[in-house]
Coordinates of C-alpha atoms in Angstrom, one line a residue:
X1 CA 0.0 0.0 0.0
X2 CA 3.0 2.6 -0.3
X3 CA 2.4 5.3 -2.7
X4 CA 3.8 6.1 -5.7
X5 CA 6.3 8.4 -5.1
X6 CA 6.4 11.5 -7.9
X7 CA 6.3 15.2 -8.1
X8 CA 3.5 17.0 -7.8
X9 CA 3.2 20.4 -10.2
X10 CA 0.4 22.2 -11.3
X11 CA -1.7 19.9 -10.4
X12 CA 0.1 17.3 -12.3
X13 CA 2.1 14.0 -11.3
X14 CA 5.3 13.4 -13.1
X15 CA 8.3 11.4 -12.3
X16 CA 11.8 12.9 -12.7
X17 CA 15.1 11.1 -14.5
X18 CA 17.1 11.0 -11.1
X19 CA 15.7 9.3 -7.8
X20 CA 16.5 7.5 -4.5
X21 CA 15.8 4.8 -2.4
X22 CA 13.3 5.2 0.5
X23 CA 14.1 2.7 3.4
X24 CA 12.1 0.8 5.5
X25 CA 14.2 1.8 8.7
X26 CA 12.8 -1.1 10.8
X27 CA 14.1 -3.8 8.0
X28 CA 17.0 -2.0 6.2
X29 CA 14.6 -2.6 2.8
X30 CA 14.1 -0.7 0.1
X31 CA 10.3 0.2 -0.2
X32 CA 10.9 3.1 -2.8
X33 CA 12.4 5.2 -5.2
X34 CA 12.1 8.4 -5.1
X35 CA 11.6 11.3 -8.1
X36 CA 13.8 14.2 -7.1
X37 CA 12.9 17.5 -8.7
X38 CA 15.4 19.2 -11.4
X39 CA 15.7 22.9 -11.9
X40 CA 13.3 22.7 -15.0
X41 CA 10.5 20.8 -12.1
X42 CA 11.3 23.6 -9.9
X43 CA 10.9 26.3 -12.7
X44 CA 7.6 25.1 -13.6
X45 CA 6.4 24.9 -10.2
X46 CA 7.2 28.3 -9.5
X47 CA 5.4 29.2 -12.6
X48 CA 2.5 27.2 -11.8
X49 CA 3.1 28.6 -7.9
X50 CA 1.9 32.3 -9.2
X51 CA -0.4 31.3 -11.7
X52 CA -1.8 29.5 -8.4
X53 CA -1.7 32.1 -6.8
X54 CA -3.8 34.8 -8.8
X55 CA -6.8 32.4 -8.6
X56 CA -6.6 31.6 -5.1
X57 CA -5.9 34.4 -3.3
X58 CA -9.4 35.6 -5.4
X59 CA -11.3 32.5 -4.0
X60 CA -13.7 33.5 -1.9
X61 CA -12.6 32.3 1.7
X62 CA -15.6 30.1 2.4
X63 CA -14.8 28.6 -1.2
X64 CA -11.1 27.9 0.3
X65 CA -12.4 26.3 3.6
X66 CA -15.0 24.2 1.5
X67 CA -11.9 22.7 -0.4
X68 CA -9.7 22.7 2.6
X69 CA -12.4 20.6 4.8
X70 CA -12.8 18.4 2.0
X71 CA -9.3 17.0 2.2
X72 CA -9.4 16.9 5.2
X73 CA -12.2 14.6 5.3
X74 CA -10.5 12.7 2.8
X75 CA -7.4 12.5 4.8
X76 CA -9.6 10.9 7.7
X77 CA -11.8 8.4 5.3
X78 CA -8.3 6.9 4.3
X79 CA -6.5 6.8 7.5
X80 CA -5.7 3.1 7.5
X81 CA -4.0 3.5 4.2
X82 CA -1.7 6.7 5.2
X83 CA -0.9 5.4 8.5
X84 CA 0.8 1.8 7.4
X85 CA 2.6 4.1 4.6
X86 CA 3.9 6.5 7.7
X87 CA 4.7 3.4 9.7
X88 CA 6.7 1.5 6.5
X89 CA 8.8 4.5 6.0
X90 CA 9.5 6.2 9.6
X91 CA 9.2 2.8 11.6
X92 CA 7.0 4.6 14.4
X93 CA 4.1 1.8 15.4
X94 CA 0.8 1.9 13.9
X95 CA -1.0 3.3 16.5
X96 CA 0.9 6.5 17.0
X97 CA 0.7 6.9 12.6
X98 CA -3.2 6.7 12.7
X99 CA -2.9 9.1 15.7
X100 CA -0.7 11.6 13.4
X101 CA -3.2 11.0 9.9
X102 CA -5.7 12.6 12.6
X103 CA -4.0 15.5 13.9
X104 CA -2.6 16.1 10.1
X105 CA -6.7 16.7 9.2
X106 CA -7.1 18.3 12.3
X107 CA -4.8 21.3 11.7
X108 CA -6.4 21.8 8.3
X109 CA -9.7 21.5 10.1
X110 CA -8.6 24.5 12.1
X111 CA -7.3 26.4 9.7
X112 CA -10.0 26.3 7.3
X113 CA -12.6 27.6 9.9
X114 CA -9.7 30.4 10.3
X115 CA -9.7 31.4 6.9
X116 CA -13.3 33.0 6.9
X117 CA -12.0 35.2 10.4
X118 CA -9.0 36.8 8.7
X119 CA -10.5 39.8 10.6
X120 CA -8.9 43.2 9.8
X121 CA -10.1 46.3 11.8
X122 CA -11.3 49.6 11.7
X123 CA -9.4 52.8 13.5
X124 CA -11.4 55.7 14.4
X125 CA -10.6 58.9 12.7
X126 CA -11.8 62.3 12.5
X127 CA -14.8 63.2 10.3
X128 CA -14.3 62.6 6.5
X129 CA -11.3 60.3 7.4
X130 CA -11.4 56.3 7.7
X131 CA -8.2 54.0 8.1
X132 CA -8.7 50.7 8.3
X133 CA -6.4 47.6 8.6
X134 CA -6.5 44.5 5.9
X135 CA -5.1 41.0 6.0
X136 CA -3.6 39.7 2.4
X137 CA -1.9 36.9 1.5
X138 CA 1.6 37.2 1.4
X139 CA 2.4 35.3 -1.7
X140 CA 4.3 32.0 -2.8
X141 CA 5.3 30.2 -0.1
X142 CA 8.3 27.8 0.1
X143 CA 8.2 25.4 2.6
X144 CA 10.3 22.1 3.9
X145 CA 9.5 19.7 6.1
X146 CA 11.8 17.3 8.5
X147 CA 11.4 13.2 8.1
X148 CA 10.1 13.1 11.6
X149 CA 6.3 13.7 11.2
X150 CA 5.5 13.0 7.6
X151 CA 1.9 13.7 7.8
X152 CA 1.6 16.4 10.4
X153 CA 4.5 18.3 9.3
X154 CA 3.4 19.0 6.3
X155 CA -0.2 19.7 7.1
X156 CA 1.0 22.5 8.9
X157 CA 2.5 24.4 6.8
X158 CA 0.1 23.3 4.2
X159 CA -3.3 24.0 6.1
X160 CA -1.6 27.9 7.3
X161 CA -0.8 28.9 3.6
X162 CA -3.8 27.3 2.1
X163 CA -6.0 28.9 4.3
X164 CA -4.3 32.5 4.0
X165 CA -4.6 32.6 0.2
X166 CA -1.7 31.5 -0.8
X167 CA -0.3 29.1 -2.8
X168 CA 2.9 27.0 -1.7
X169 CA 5.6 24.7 -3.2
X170 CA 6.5 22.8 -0.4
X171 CA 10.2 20.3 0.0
X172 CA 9.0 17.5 2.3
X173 CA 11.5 14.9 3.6
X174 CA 13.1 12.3 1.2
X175 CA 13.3 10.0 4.3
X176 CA 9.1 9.6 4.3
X177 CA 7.9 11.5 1.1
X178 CA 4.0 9.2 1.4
X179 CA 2.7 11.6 4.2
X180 CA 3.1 14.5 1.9
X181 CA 2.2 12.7 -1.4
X182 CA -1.3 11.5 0.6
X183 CA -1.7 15.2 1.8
X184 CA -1.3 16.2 -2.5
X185 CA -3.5 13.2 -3.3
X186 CA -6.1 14.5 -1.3
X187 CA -6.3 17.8 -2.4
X188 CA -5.9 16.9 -5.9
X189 CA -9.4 14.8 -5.1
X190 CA -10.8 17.6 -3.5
X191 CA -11.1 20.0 -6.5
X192 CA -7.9 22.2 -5.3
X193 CA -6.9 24.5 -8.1
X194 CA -4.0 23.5 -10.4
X195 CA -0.6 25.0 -9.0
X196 CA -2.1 26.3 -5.4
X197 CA -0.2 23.2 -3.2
X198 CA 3.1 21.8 -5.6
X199 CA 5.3 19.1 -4.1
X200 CA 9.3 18.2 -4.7
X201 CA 11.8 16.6 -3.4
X202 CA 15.6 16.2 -4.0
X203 CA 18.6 17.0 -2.5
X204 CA 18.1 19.9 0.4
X205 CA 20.7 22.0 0.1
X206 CA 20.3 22.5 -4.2
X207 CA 16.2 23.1 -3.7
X208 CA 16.3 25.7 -0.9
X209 CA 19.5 27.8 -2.7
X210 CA 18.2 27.6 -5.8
X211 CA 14.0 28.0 -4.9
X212 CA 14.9 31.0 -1.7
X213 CA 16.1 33.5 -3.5
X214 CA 13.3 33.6 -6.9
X215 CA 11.7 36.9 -6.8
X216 CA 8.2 35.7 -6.6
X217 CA 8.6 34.0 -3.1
X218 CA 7.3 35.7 -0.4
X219 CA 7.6 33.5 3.0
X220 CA 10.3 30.6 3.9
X221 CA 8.3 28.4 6.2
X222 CA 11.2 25.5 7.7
X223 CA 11.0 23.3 10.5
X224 CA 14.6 21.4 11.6
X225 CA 17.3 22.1 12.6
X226 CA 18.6 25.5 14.4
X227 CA 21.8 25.1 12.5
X228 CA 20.3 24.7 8.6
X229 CA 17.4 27.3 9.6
X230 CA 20.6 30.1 10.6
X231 CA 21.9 29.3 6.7
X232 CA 17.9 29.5 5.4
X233 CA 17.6 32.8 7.1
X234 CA 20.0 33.9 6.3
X235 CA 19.3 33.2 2.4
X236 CA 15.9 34.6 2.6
X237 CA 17.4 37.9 4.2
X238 CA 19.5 39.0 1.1
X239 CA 16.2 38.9 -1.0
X240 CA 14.3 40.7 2.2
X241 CA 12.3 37.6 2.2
X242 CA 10.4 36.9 5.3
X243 CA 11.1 33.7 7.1
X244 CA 9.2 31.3 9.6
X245 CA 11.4 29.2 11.5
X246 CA 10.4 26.8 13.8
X247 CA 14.0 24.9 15.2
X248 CA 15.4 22.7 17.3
X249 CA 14.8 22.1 21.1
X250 CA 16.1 20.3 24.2
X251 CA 13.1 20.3 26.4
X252 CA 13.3 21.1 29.8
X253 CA 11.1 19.0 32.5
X254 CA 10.9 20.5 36.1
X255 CA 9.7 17.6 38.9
X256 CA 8.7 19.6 42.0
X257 CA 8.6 18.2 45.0
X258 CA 4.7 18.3 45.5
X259 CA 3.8 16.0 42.6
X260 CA 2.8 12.6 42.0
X261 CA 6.1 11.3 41.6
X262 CA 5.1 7.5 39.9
X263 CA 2.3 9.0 37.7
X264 CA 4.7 11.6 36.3
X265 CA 7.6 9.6 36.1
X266 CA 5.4 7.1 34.0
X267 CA 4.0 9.5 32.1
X268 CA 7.4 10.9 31.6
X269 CA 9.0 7.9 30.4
X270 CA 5.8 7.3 27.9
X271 CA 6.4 10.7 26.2
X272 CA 10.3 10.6 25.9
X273 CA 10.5 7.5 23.7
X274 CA 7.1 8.1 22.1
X275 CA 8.8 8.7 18.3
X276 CA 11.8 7.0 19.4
X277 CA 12.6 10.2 21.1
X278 CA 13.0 12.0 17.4
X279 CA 10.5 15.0 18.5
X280 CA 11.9 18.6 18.6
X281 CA 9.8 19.1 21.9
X282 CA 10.4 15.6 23.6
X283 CA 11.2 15.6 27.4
X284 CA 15.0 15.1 27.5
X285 CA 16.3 16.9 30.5
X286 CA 14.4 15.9 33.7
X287 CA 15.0 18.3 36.7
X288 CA 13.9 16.5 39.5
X289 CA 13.6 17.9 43.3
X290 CA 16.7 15.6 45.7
X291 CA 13.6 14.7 47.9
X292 CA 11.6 12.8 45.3
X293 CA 14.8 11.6 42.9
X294 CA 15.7 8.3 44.0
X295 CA 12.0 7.5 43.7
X296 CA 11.2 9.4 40.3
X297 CA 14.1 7.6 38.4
X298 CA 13.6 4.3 40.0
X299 CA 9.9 4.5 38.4
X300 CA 11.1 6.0 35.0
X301 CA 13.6 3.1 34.6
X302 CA 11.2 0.6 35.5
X303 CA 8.9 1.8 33.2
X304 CA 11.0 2.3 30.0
X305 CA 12.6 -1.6 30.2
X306 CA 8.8 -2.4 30.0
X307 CA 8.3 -0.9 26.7
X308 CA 8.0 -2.9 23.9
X309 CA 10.7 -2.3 21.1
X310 CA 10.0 -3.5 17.5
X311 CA 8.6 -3.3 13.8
X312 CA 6.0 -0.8 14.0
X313 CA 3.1 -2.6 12.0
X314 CA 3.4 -4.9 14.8
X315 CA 0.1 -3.7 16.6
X316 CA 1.6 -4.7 20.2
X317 CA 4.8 -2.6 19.5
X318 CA 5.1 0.9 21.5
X319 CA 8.7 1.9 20.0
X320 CA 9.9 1.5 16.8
X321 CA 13.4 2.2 15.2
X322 CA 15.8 5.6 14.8
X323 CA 15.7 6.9 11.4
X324 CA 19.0 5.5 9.9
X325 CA 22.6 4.4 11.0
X326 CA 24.0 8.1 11.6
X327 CA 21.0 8.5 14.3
X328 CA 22.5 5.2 15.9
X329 CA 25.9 6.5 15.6
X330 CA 25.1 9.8 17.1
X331 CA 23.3 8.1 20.3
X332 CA 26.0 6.1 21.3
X333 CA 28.5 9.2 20.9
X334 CA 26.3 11.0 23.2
X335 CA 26.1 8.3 25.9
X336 CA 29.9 7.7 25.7
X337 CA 30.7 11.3 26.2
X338 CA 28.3 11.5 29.5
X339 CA 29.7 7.9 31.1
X340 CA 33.2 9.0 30.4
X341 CA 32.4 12.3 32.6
X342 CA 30.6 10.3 35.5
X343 CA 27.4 10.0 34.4
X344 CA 25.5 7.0 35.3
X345 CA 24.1 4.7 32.6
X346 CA 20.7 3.5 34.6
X347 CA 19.4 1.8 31.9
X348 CA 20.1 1.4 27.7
X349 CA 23.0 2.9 25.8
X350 CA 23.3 0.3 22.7
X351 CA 21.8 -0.3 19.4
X352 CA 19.8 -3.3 19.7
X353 CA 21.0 -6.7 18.2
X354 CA 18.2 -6.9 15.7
X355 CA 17.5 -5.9 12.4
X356 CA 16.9 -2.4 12.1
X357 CA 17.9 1.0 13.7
X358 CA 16.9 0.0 17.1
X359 CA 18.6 2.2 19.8
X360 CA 17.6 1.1 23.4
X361 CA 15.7 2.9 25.6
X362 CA 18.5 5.1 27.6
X363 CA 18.2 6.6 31.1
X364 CA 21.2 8.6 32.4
X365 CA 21.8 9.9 36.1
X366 CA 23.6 12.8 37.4
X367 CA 24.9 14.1 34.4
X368 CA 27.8 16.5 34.6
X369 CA 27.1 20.0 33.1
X370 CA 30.5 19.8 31.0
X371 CA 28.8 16.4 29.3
X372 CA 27.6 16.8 25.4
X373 CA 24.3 15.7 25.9
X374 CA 23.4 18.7 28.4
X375 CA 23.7 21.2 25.4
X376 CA 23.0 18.9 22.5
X377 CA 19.8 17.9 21.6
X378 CA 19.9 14.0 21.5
X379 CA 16.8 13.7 19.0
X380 CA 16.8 10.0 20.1
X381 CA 15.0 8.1 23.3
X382 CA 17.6 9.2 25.9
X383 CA 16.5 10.7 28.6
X384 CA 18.2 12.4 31.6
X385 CA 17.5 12.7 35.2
X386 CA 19.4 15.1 37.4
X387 CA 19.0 15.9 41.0
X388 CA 17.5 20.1 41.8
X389 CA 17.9 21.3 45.5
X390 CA 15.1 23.9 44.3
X391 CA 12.9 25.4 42.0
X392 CA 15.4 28.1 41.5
X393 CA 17.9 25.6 40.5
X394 CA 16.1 24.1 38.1
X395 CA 15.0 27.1 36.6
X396 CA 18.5 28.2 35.6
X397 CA 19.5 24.8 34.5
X398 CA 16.9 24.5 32.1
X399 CA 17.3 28.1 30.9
X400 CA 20.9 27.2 30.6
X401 CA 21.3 26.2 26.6
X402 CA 20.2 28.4 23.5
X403 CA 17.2 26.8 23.3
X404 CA 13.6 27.9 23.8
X405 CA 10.8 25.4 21.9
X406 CA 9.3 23.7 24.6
X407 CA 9.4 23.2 28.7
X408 CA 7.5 21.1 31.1
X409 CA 6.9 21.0 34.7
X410 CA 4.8 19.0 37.2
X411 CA 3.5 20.7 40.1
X412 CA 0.5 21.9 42.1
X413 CA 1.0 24.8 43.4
X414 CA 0.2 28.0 42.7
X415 CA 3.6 30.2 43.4
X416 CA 5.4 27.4 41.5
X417 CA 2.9 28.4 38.5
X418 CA 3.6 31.6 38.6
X419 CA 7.7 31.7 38.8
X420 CA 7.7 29.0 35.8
X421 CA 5.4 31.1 33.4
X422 CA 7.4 34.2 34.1
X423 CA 10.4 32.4 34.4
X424 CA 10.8 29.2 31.8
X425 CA 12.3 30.8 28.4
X426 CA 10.1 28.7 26.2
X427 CA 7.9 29.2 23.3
X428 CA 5.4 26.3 24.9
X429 CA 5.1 25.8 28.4
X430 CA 2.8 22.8 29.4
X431 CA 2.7 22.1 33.4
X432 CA 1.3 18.8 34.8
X433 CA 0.9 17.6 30.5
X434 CA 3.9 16.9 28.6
X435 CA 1.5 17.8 25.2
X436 CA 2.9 21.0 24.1
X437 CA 0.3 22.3 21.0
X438 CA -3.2 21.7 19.7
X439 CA -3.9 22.7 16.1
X440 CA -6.1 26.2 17.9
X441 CA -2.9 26.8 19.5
X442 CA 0.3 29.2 18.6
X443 CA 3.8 26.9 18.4
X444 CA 7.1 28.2 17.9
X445 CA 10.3 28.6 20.0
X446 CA 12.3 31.6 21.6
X447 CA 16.2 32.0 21.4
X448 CA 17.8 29.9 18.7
X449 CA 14.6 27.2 18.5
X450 CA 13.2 29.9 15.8
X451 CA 10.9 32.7 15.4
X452 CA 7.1 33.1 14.3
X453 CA 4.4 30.8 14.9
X454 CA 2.5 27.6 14.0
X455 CA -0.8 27.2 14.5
X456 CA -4.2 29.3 16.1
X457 CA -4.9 32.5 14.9
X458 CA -1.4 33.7 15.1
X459 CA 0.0 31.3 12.7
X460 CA -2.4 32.4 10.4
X461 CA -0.7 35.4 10.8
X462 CA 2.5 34.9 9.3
X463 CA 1.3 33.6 5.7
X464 CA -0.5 37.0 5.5
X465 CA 0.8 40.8 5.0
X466 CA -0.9 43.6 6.4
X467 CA -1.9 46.6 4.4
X468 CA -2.9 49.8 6.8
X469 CA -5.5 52.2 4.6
X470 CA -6.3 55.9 5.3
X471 CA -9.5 56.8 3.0
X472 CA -10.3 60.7 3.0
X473 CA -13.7 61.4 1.8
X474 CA -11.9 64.9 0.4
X475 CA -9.0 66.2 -1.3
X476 CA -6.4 67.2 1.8

């Protein structure tokens, strides 16, 4: 049931002379071959981007949601289908791929209701004068997407464009292309107007320098790494492009010493190897009050041994593999580097003897400061649990790298609350949950995890320009 995997250009599928192999990460088997887009695909889908884009942005809004709720219903009608795609490609079980087919039509469920309440506003003025404020859509939109959510990563970026007007040529990951190439299918199905949603893939680096910097694109919408979106940025600048970055993290989890300390160290340990760990706002670094840390990592240990590790179609499995060999290689460098400056390996720290990229579930304990792993995202299911004589403590530890996507904390009371809203320098706070964004809400990161925002009416916000208008009744 894996797709086949072409380009997608005014409203067209077509295959391209060069390609690559899409893996099955929990078998080492090819399941693919890619088409990746040459500069004549990417010429004609920036043609067919603005052609798009004149018809679109003068489609009535409830003519855009229509189409956009279509899909969406599409999406959910074949969510079997989708999901064992996801699950053959990225490895992550079946359960948690039907879960993301859902939350991929849920954000363009959002957004299409949003699209009619792209409210401007009125100003008052003296007599014979009226300014008033207007939301347009920006333009073409280039967007790229990471491997680790093939279906909801897309629909994001997808669903805020759409639903602004725009039109959007979007990169999606040559790791798992099928989430993307569903999303396409579905609009294409739905009656979506040739050239408004084009889809390539290729080599990174070659589509972003040569797509960026064309005169008709108007927004860069990327989500991965803080390192490649500083170089994208940076690209879009010199053509005074605006950008929308939403980076890397290392999530911060505060354990106070008022909480239920077995139902959120279960909880815990659930949401850090949910993906395999390969989530920019998974739990990572676990702050955890010296009263309640013997018994908090004794629980989160217990429970991640339990978890059980396999091929993701498997309906009984709860974790599935790491992406490829260089994630496997990049664990083990980070649990070296934290053992060889005292750190205690609880639990894990080796690729699994099976076929596969199977890392096991990892647990370190009192990690040194000086140790990689405190400043480097591990993108992988390791967690780590240190000890916090206070609140205050663990405040500055988990303000204490560059990033800002996401923070968690488990507490009930109130003057906790308080001190880690003001406090926590995160983009998403989330206290006694570890879910940090619903499809209504705004996500994006502070510091180097990115600027603007994904998602509620802000996100809306920046696929859209705003045009400030001063009528005078007379001559002045």
């Amino acid at each position: 049931m894996y797709p086949d995997l072409k380009l997608f250009i005014d409203g067209k599928w077509r295959r391209s002379n060069a390609d690559i192999p899409v893996i099955n990460p929990a078998t080492e088997e090819e399941i693919g071959r890619l088409s990746c887009a040459s500069k004549n695909d990417l010429d004609d889908a920036l043609e067919a981007a603005v052609k798009g884009f004149e018809i679109w942005s003068n489609t009535s809004p409830r003519k855009r949601s229509d189409i956009i709720l279509r899909a969406a219903t599409l999406m959910r009608e074949n969510r079997d289908e989708i999901a064992q795609s996801i699950t053959l490609e990225h490895g992550k079980p079946i359960k948690q791929s039907k879960l993301e087919v859902i939350r991929g039509a849920e954000f363009f469920e959002w957004d299409a209701g949003e699209a009619m309440r792209t409210y401007g506003r009125v100003i008052p003025a003296a007599p014979g004068h009226k300014y008033s404020v207007h939301h347009q859509p920006i333009g073409v939109v280039a967007a790229f997407s990471p491997w680790n959510f093939p279906m909801s990563q897309p629909a994001r970026k997808i669903a805020g464009a759409l639903a602004s007007g725009c039109s959007i040529i979007l990169k999606a990951a040559e790791e798992t292309p099928a989430g993307a190439i569903h999303i396409a299918k579905a609009f294409e199905d739905a009656g979506l107007p040739y050239g408004v949603l084009n889809l390539v893939f290729g080599r990174p680096s070659e589509i972003s320098n040569y797509l960026i910097p064309k005169e008709p694109i108007r927004l860069v919408a990327f989500t991965g790494s803080t390192s490649v979106g500083r170089e994208l940025s940076t690209l879009a600048s010199q053509n005074m492009t605006r950008s929308l970055m939403e980076l890397g993290g290392h999530a911060p989890v505060i354990i106070c010493e008022d909480t239920d300390v077995i139902k959120s160290a279960i909880l815990s340990a659930n949401r850090k190897m949910r993906n395999s760990g390969q989530v920019c706002t998974s739990p990572t670094r676990f702050f955890v009050h010296e009263r309640i840390f013997d018994d908090y990592a004794e629980a989160f240990v217990k429970h991640v041994t339990s978890i059980v590790i396999g091929n993701g179609m498997d309906s009984s499995v709860e974790m599935g593999p790491t992406a490829n060999s260089r994630r496997i290689a990049a664990l083990r460098g980070l649990v070296e580097d934290a053992r060889d400056n005292g750190a205690i390996v609880a639990t894990g720290g080796n690729r699994i003897d099976m076929k596969g990229y199977f890392f096991e579930p990892t647990v370190l304990l009192n990690v040194p400061k000086n140790s990689r792993i405190m400043s480097e995202e591990p993108f992988g299911p390791i967690a780590v649990i240190n000890p916090m004589k206070s609140l205050d403590d663990a405040i500055s530890q988990a303000n204490s790298v560059p990033y800002g996507l996401a923070g968690y904390a488990f507490t009930n009371r109130a003057d906790y609350i308080d001190q880690l809203i003001d406090r926590v320098e995160v983009g998403n706070l989330s206290i006694n949950t570890l879910e940090a964004s619903m499809p209504e809400t705004p996500f994006g990161g502070v510091k180097s995890s990115g600027h603007g925002r994904e998602g509620g009416l802000e996100g809306l916000q920046n696929y859209m320009s705003i045009k400030n208008v001063w009528h005078s009744a007379k001559i002045s």
